[in-house]
mmCIF file of C-alpha atoms in Angstrom:
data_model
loop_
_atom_site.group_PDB
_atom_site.id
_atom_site.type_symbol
_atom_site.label_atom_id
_atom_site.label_comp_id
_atom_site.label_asym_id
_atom_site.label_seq_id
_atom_site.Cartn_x
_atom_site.Cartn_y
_atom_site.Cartn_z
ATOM 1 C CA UNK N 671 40.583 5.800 63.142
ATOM 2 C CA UNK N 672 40.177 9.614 62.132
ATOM 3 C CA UNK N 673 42.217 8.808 59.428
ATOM 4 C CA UNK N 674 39.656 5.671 58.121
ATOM 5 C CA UNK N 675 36.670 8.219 59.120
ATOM 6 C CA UNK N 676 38.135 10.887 57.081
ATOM 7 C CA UNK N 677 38.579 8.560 53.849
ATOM 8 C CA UNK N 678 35.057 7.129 54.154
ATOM 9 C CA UNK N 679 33.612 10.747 54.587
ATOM 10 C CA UNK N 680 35.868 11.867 51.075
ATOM 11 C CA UNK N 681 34.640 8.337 49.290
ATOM 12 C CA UNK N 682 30.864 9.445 50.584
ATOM 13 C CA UNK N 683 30.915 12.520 48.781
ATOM 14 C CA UNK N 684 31.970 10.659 46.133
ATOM 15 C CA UNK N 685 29.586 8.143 45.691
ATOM 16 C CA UNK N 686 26.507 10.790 46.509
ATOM 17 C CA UNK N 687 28.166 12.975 43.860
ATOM 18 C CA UNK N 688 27.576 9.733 41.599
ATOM 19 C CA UNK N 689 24.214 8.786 42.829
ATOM 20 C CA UNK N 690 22.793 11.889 41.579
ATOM 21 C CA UNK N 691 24.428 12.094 38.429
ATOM 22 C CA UNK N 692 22.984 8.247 37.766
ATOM 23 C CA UNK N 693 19.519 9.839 38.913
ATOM 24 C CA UNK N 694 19.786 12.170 35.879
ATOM 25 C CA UNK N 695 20.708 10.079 33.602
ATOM 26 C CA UNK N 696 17.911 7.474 34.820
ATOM 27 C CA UNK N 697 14.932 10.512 34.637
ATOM 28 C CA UNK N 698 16.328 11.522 30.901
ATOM 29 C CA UNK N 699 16.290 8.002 30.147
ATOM 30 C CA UNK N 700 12.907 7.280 31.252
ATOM 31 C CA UNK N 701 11.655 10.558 29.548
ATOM 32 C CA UNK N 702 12.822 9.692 26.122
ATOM 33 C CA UNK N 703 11.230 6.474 26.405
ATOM 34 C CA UNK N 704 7.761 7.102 27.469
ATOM 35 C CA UNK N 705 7.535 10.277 25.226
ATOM 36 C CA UNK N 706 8.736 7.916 21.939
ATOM 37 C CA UNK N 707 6.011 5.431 23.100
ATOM 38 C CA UNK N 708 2.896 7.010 21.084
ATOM 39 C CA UNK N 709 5.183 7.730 18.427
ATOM 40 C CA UNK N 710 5.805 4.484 17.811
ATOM 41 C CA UNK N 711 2.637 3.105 18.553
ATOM 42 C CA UNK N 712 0.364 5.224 15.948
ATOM 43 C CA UNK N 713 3.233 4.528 13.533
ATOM 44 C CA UNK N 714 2.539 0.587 13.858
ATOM 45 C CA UNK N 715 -1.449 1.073 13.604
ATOM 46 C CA UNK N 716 -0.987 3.651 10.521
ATOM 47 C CA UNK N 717 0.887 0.635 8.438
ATOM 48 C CA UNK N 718 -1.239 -1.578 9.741
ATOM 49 C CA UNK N 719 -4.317 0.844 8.412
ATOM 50 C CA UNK N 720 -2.228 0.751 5.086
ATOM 51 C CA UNK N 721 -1.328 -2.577 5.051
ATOM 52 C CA UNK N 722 -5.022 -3.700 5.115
ATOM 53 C CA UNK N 723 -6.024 -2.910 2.132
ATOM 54 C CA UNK N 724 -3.388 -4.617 0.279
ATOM 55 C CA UNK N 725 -2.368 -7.726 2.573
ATOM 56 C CA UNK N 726 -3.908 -10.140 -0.180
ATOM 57 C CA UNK N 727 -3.017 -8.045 -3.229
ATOM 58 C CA UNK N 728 -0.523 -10.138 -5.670
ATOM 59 C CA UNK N 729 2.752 -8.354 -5.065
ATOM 60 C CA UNK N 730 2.287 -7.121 -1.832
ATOM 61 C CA UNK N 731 5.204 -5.715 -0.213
ATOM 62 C CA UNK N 732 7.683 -8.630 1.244
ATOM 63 C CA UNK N 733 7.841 -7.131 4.578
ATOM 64 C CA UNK N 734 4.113 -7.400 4.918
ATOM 65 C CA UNK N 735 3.042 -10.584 3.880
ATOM 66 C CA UNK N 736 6.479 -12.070 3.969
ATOM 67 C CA UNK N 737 8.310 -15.064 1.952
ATOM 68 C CA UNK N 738 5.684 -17.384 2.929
ATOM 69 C CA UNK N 739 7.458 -19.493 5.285
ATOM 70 C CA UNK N 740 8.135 -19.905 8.499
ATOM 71 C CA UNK N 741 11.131 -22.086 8.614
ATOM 72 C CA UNK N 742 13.833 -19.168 9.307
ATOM 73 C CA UNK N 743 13.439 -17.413 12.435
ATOM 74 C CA UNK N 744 15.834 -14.089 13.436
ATOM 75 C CA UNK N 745 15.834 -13.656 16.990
ATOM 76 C CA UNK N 746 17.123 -10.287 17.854
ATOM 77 C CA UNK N 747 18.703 -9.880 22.046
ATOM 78 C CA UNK N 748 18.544 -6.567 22.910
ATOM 79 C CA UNK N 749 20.607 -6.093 25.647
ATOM 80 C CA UNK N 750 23.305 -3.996 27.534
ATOM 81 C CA UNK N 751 27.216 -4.033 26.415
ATOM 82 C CA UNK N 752 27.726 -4.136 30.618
ATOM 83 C CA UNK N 753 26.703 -5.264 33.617
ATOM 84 C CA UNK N 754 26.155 -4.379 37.431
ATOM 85 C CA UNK N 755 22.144 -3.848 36.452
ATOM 86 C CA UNK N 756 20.209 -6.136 37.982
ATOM 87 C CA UNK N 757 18.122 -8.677 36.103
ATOM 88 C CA UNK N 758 17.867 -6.467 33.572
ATOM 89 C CA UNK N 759 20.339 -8.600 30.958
ATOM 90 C CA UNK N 760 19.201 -12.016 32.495
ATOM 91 C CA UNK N 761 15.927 -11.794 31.829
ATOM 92 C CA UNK N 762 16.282 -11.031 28.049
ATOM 93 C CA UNK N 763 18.881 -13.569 27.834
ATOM 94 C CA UNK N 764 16.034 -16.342 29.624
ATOM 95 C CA UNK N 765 13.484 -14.948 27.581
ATOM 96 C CA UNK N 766 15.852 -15.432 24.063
ATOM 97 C CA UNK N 767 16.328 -18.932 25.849
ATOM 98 C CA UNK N 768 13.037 -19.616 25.800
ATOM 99 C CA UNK N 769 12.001 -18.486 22.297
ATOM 100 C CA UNK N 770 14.867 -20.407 20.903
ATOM 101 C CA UNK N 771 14.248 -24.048 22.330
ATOM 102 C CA UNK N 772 10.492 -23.338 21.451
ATOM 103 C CA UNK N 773 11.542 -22.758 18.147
ATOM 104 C CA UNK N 774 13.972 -25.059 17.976
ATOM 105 C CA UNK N 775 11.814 -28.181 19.283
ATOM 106 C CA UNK N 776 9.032 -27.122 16.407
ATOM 107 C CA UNK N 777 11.979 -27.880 13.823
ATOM 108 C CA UNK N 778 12.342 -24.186 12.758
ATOM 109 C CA UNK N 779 16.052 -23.006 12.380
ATOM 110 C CA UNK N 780 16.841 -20.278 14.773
ATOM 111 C CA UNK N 781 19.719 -17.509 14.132
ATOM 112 C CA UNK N 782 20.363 -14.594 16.599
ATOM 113 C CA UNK N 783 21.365 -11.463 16.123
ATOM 114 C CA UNK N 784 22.967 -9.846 19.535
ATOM 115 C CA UNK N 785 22.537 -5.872 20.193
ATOM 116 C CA UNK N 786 24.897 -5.509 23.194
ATOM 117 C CA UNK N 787 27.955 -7.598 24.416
ATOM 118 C CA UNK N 788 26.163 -9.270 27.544
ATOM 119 C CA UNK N 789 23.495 -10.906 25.310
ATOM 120 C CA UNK N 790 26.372 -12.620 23.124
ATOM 121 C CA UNK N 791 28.465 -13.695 26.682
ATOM 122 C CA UNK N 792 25.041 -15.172 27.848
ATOM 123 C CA UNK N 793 24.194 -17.200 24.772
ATOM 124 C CA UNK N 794 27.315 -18.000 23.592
ATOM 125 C CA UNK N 795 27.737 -21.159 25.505
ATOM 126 C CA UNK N 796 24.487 -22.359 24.170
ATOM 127 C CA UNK N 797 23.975 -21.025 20.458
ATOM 128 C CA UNK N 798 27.378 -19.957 19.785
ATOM 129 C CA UNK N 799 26.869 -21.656 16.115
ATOM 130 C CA UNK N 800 23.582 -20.051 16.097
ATOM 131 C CA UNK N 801 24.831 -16.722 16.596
ATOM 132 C CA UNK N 802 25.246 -14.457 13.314
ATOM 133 C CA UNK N 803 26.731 -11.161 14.192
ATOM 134 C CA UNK N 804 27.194 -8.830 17.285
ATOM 135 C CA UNK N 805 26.178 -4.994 17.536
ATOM 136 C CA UNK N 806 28.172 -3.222 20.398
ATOM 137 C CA UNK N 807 28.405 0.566 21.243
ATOM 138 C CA UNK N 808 24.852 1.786 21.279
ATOM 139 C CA UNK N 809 23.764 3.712 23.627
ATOM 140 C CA UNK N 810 27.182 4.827 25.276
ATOM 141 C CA UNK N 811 26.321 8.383 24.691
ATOM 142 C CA UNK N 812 22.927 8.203 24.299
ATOM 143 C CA UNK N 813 20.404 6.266 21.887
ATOM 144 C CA UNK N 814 20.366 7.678 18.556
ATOM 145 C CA UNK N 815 17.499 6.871 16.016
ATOM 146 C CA UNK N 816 21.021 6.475 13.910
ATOM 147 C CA UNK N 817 21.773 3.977 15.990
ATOM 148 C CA UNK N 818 18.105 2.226 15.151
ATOM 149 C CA UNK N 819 18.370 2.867 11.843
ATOM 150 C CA UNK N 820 22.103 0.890 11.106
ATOM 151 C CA UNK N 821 20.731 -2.202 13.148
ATOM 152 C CA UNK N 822 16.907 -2.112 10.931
ATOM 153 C CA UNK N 823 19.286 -1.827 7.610
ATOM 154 C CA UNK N 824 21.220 -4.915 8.962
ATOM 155 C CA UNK N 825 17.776 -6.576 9.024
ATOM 156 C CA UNK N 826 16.529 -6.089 5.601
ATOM 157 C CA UNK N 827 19.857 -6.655 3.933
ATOM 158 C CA UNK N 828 20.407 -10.135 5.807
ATOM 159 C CA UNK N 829 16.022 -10.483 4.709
ATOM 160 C CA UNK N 830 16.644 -9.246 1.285
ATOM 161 C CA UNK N 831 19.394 -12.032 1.174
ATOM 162 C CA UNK N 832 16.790 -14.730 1.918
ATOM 163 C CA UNK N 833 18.816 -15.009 5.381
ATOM 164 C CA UNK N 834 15.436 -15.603 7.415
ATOM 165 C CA UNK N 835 11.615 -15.468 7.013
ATOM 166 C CA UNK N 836 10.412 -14.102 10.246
ATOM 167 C CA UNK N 837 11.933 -11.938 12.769
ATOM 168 C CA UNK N 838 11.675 -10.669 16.153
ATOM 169 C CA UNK N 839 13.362 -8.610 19.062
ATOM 170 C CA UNK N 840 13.406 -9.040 22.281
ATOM 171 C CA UNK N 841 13.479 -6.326 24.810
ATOM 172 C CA UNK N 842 12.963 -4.976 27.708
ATOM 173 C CA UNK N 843 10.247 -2.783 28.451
ATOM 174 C CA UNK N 844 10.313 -0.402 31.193
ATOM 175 C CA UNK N 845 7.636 0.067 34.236
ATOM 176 C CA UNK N 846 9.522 1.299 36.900
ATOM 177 C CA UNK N 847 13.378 1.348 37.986
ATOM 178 C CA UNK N 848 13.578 -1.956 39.644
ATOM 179 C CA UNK N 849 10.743 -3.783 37.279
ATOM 180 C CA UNK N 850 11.102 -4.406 33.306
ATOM 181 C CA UNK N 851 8.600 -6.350 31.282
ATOM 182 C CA UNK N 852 10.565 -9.197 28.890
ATOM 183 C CA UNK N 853 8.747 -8.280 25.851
ATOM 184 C CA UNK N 854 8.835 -10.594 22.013
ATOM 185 C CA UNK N 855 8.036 -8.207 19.176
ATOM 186 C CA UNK N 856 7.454 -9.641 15.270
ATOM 187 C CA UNK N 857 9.286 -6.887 13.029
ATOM 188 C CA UNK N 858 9.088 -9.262 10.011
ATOM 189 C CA UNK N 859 7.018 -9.607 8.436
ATOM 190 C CA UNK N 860 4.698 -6.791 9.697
ATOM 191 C CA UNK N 861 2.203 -8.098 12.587
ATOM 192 C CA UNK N 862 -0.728 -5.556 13.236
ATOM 193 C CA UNK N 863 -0.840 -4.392 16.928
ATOM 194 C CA UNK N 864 -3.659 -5.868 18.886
ATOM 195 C CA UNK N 865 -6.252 -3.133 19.357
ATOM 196 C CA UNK N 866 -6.631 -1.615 22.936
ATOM 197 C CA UNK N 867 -10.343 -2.991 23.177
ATOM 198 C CA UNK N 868 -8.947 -6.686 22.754
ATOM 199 C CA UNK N 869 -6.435 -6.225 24.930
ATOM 200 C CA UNK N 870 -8.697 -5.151 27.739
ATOM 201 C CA UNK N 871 -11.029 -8.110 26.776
ATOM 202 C CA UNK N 872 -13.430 -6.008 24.708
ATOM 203 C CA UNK N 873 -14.444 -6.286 21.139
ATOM 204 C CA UNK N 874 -13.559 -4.216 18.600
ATOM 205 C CA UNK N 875 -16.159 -1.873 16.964
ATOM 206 C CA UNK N 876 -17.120 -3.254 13.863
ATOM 207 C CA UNK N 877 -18.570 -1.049 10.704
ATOM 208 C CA UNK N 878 -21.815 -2.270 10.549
ATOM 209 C CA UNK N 879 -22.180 -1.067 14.867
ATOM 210 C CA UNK N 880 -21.483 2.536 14.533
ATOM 211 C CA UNK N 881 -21.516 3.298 10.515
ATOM 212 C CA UNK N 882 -18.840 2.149 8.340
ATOM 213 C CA UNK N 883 -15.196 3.152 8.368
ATOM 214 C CA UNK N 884 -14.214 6.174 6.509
ATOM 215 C CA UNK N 885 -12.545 5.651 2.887
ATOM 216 C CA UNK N 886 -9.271 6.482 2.297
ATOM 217 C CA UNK N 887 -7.682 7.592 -1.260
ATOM 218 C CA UNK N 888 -3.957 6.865 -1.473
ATOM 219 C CA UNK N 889 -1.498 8.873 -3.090
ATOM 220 C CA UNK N 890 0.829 7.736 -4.277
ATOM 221 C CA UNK N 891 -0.659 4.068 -4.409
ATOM 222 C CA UNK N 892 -0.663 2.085 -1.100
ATOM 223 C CA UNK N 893 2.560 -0.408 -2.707
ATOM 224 C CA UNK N 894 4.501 2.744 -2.592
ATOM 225 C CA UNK N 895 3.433 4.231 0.423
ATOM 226 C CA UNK N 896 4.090 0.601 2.342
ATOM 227 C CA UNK N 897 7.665 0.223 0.268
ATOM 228 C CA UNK N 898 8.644 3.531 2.086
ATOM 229 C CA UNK N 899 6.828 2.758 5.765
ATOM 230 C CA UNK N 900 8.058 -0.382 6.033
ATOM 231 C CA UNK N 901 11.491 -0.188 6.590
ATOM 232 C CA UNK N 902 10.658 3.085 8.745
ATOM 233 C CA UNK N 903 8.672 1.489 10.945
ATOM 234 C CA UNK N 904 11.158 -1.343 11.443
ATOM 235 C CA UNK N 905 13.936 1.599 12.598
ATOM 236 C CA UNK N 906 11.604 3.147 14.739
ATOM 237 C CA UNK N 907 10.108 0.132 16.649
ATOM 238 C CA UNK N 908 13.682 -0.861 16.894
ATOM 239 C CA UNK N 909 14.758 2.458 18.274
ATOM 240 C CA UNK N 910 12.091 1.968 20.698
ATOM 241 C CA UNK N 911 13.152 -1.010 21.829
ATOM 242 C CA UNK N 912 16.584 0.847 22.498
ATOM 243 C CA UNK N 913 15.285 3.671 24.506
ATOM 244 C CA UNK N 914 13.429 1.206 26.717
#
């Protein structure tokens, strides 16, 4: 029995030696998230702002207006390359699910692009044929906007290619160490955030209530500004996703 007592006691120190070191990691974790989050929220309502003033224009950026179909969607599973978290891969997986058969049962075709190992174990079995390619490693040491930035190239070469017409991720986003919030967000073509007035159930301030708008003078011309943005914004809501 002292023995037994004696080995617990060594594998305690152990596992509180481990505890705090996945504490750590957790707070750093957390940190970079939340502190990327207004980053990558004014980046979205600055292309948006952009993207305004040329959204009908003949020859509009792609990545704005799109192909002009819908047929083609890219689902993109962000998820974990292991396990022994929770719900945390399940409910992307569900929520993938759930997009596809939506999809699916509207006659759209549906392809899926996995970020992590346990999305493509958890869809396999149902859109194995469906699946197009499989992005492992991220994140082992740390999320990189490197990292973002191969997986947004991947997108616009396969969209370049004609391989889809609309595309979103799926992610996680975190609230609080035991709760994440299954979040579907259009990359492609660009979808203007809602504003935070109608997502409180507010209207929007129009020009004519307060004065109008100030005017903006582009340079170099909005098409260029957007042809640069674009794919920026794409790696950095991406990257977001990642750090969540």
């Amino acid at each position: 029995l002292k023995v037994r007592i004696n080995s617990v006691k060594s594998t305690q120190k152990i596992t509180s030696a481990m505890k705090m070191v996945a504490a750590a990691k957790l707070r750093r974790a957390q940190e970079s998230a939340e502190a990327a989050r207004p980053y990558a929220e004014k980046m979205e309502r600055m292309v948006a702002d952009v993207g305004e003033s040329i959204g009908g224009i003949e020859g509009a950026p792609p990545l704005l207006v799109g192909t002009g179909s819908t047929q083609t969607h890219l689902i993109v599973a962000c998820t974990a390359d292991r396990g022994l978290c929770g719900g945390f891969n399940g409910t992307i997986i569900r929520e993938v699910r759930t997009l596809a058969h939506n999809l699916k049962r509207d006659g759209k075709i549906v392809r899926i692009l996995c970020v992590g190992r346990k999305g493509r174990d958890g869809l396999k079995r149902q859109f194995e044929a469906d699946i197009v390619e499989t992005i492992e490693g991220i994140g082992r040491r740390g999320v990189e906007f490197a990292d973002a930035q191969k997986v947004a190239e991947t997108l616009t070469t396969m969209f370049d290619a004609s391989g889809f017409d609309v595309c979103t991720i799926v992610f996680n986003r975190f609230q609080s160490a035991m709760t994440q919030i299954p979040t579907a967000q259009q990359l492609i073509p660009f979808a203007a955030p809602e504003a935070e007035e109608e997502k409180n159930g507010e209207t929007a301030p129009k020009a004519t209530d307060e004065g109008p708008f100030p005017i903006f003078i582009f340079e170099p011309e909005e098409q260029d500004i957007l042809s640069e943005l674009l794919p920026r914004n794409i790696g950095v809501q991406i990257f977001q996703a990642l750090l969540e």
